[in-house]
Short mmCIF file of C-alpha atoms in Angstrom, two decimals:
data_model
loop_
_atom_site.label_atom_id
_atom_site.label_comp_id
_atom_site.label_asym_id
_atom_site.label_seq_id
_atom_site.Cartn_x
_atom_site.Cartn_y
_atom_site.Cartn_z
CA GLU A 159 -37.13 -10.22 26.25
CA GLU A 160 -40.17 -8.02 27.00
CA VAL A 161 -37.52 -5.83 29.35
CA LYS A 162 -35.09 -5.59 26.24
CA ALA A 163 -37.81 -4.57 24.04
CA ARG A 164 -39.08 -1.96 26.60
CA ILE A 165 -35.93 -0.62 27.11
CA LEU A 166 -35.39 -0.37 23.12
CA LEU A 167 -38.54 1.38 22.69
CA ALA A 168 -37.63 3.98 25.24
CA LEU A 169 -34.24 4.53 23.88
CA LEU A 170 -36.05 5.01 20.49
CA GLU A 171 -38.56 7.40 21.72
CA TYR A 172 -36.10 9.71 23.48
CA SER A 173 -33.35 9.76 20.52
CA ASP A 174 -33.27 12.32 17.79
CA SER A 175 -32.91 10.66 14.74
CA GLU A 176 -31.47 13.69 13.02
CA ILE A 177 -28.59 13.95 15.33
CA GLN A 178 -27.85 10.10 15.05
CA LEU A 179 -27.69 10.41 11.26
CA ARG A 180 -25.26 13.51 11.64
CA ARG A 181 -23.12 11.39 14.13
CA ASP A 182 -23.13 8.42 12.00
CA MET A 183 -22.25 10.53 8.84
CA VAL A 184 -19.26 12.16 10.60
CA PHE A 185 -18.34 8.50 12.20
CA CYS A 186 -17.95 7.15 8.53
CA GLN A 187 -15.84 10.08 7.25
CA SER A 188 -13.47 10.09 9.91
CA LEU A 189 -13.11 6.21 9.80
CA VAL A 190 -12.21 6.35 6.40
CA ALA A 191 -10.08 8.96 6.67
CA THR A 192 -8.25 7.11 9.58
CA VAL A 193 -8.28 3.64 7.71
CA CYS A 194 -6.63 5.32 4.42
CA ALA A 195 -4.14 7.56 6.55
CA PHE A 196 -2.93 4.28 8.47
CA SER A 197 -3.02 2.27 5.40
CA GLU A 198 -0.51 4.64 3.84
CA GLN A 199 1.71 4.89 6.44
CA LEU A 200 1.53 0.89 7.13
CA MET A 201 2.35 0.35 3.16
CA ALA A 202 5.54 2.69 3.42
CA ALA A 203 6.58 0.98 6.92
CA LEU A 204 6.45 -2.68 5.52
CA ASN A 205 7.94 -1.05 2.38
CA GLN A 206 10.85 0.13 4.29
CA MET A 207 10.38 3.69 3.28
CA PHE A 208 8.95 5.20 6.55
CA ASP A 209 11.26 8.19 6.48
CA SER A 210 11.00 10.19 3.38
CA SER A 211 14.33 11.31 3.56
CA LYS A 212 16.66 8.68 1.29
CA GLU A 213 19.93 9.82 2.87
CA CYS A 214 20.76 6.70 4.47
CA GLU A 215 18.82 3.30 3.41
CA MET A 216 19.77 1.90 6.73
CA GLU A 217 17.85 4.76 8.55
CA THR A 218 14.72 4.34 6.92
CA GLN A 219 14.54 0.60 7.40
CA GLU A 220 15.37 1.01 11.36
CA THR A 221 12.97 3.67 11.34
CA SER A 222 10.23 1.61 9.68
CA LYS A 223 10.86 -1.52 11.80
CA ARG A 224 10.53 0.59 14.97
CA TRP A 225 7.30 2.12 13.94
CA LEU A 226 5.89 -1.01 13.27
CA GLU A 227 7.17 -2.13 16.91
CA GLN A 228 5.81 1.03 18.36
CA ILE A 229 2.32 0.29 16.89
CA SER A 230 2.42 -3.14 17.88
CA ILE A 231 3.09 -2.19 21.64
CA ALA A 232 1.35 1.09 22.30
CA GLY A 233 -1.50 1.18 19.21
CA VAL A 234 -2.03 3.91 16.60
CA LEU A 235 -1.43 7.45 17.43
CA LEU A 236 -3.76 9.95 14.71
CA ASN A 237 -3.14 13.64 14.65
CA PHE A 238 -6.25 15.65 13.58
CA GLN A 239 -5.67 19.43 12.70
CA SER A 240 -8.33 22.31 11.89
CA LEU A 241 -8.69 25.54 10.60
CA LEU A 242 -12.08 25.90 12.31
CA SER A 243 -12.73 28.93 14.70
CA LEU A 244 -14.75 28.72 17.82
CA ASN A 245 -16.09 32.19 17.51
CA LEU A 246 -18.18 30.92 14.21
CA THR A 247 -21.45 29.15 15.11
CA ASP A 248 -21.12 26.69 12.25
CA GLU A 249 -17.58 25.97 12.53
CA GLN A 250 -18.19 25.46 16.36
CA SER A 251 -20.50 22.52 15.26
CA MET A 252 -17.91 21.18 12.93
CA LEU A 253 -15.58 21.31 16.03
CA GLU A 254 -18.20 19.52 17.97
CA ASP A 255 -18.54 17.03 15.23
CA THR A 256 -14.98 16.03 15.07
CA LEU A 257 -14.69 15.63 19.10
CA VAL A 258 -17.54 13.07 18.78
CA ALA A 259 -15.63 11.38 16.05
CA LEU A 260 -12.91 11.13 17.99
CA PHE A 261 -14.40 9.54 21.11
CA ASP A 262 -16.24 6.97 18.58
CA LEU A 263 -12.86 6.13 16.84
CA GLU A 264 -11.39 5.40 20.50
CA LYS A 265 -13.65 2.29 19.89
CA VAL A 266 -12.12 1.25 16.89
CA THR A 267 -9.71 -1.63 16.67
CA PHE A 268 -7.40 -2.60 14.05
CA TYR A 269 -6.51 -6.56 13.16
CA PHE A 270 -3.94 -7.84 10.31
CA LYS A 271 -4.69 -11.00 8.62
CA LEU A 272 -2.89 -13.13 6.01
CA SER A 273 -4.77 -12.64 2.55
CA GLU A 274 -5.68 -15.93 1.05
CA GLN A 275 -6.76 -14.65 -2.27
CA GLU A 276 -5.13 -12.54 -4.86
CA PRO A 277 -5.54 -8.80 -4.87
CA VAL A 278 -8.68 -7.25 -6.35
CA VAL A 279 -7.07 -4.21 -7.62
CA ALA A 280 -3.72 -4.76 -9.22
CA ASN A 281 -0.83 -3.25 -7.30
CA MET A 282 -3.07 -2.99 -4.00
CA PRO A 283 -1.47 -5.51 -1.23
CA ILE A 284 -4.06 -4.71 1.25
CA LEU A 285 -7.81 -5.46 1.27
CA TYR A 286 -9.87 -3.96 4.31
CA GLN A 287 -13.13 -5.72 6.03
CA ALA A 288 -15.01 -3.93 9.01
CA GLU A 289 -17.31 -5.86 11.34
CA GLY A 290 -19.37 -4.52 14.45
CA SER A 291 -20.95 -1.26 15.10
CA ARG A 292 -19.70 2.14 16.19
CA GLN A 293 -19.75 1.02 20.07
CA ALA A 294 -17.10 -1.88 19.07
CA LEU A 295 -15.78 -2.08 15.54
CA LYS A 296 -13.12 -4.30 14.01
CA VAL A 297 -11.33 -3.24 10.89
CA TYR A 298 -9.24 -6.02 9.58
CA PHE A 299 -6.32 -5.47 7.15
CA TYR A 300 -5.70 -8.37 4.59
CA LEU A 301 -2.14 -8.36 3.71
CA ASP A 302 -0.17 -10.69 1.09
CA SER A 303 2.27 -12.85 2.69
CA TYR A 304 5.23 -10.81 1.77
CA ASN A 305 3.91 -7.79 3.83
CA PHE A 306 2.21 -9.82 6.53
CA GLU A 307 5.70 -11.63 7.52
CA GLN A 308 7.23 -8.15 7.84
CA LEU A 309 4.73 -7.65 10.71
CA PRO A 310 5.83 -7.78 14.21
CA GLN A 311 4.73 -11.09 16.10
CA ARG A 312 2.19 -9.40 18.19
CA LEU A 313 0.51 -7.76 15.13
CA LYS A 314 0.51 -11.01 13.23
CA THR A 315 -1.35 -12.95 16.12
CA GLY A 316 -4.09 -10.02 16.82
CA GLY A 317 -2.18 -8.45 19.97
#
C-alpha cells in the first residue's frame, strides 16, 4: 500500500493538471460525438434504413443486416475529418488534440443490453450508460426488446 501511495504521489507531482484537464475535455467531446454518430447509424440499421437510397427496399434491408454483421466481427470504424491547417499554431494544437482523442477512443468498448425499463424519452428506443475511465471505458447501449432481437447473436452476448 505504501508503494502504491508513493507512485501515485510521484505521478501527481510530475503531471501537468492543465494538460490533463484539456485531454479530459477533448476525450469527453470526442466520446459524445462518437456515441451519437454510432447511435444514429445503429438505429438506421436496426430500422433497416441503413442505405438512404430507397430505390429497392430489399437492398436497404440487406445493407443493414450486413453492417450489423460487420460491426459484430470487425468492430466500428470511425472517420474523422478536419479542415484545419498544420501551418497555423492554434490549428496545429487542435489537430494534436484530435490525435490524442483518437488514441483514447481506442480504449472504448461498446456493449449491448436488453433494456428492462420503459424509455425515459418518448420515441427514443436506446439508453446509454458508461463505466470505467479513459484507460478502459465501457459504453452500454440499452435497447428495447424489438431492436435488441435484431442484433447479431455475437452482439447480444457481448462479443
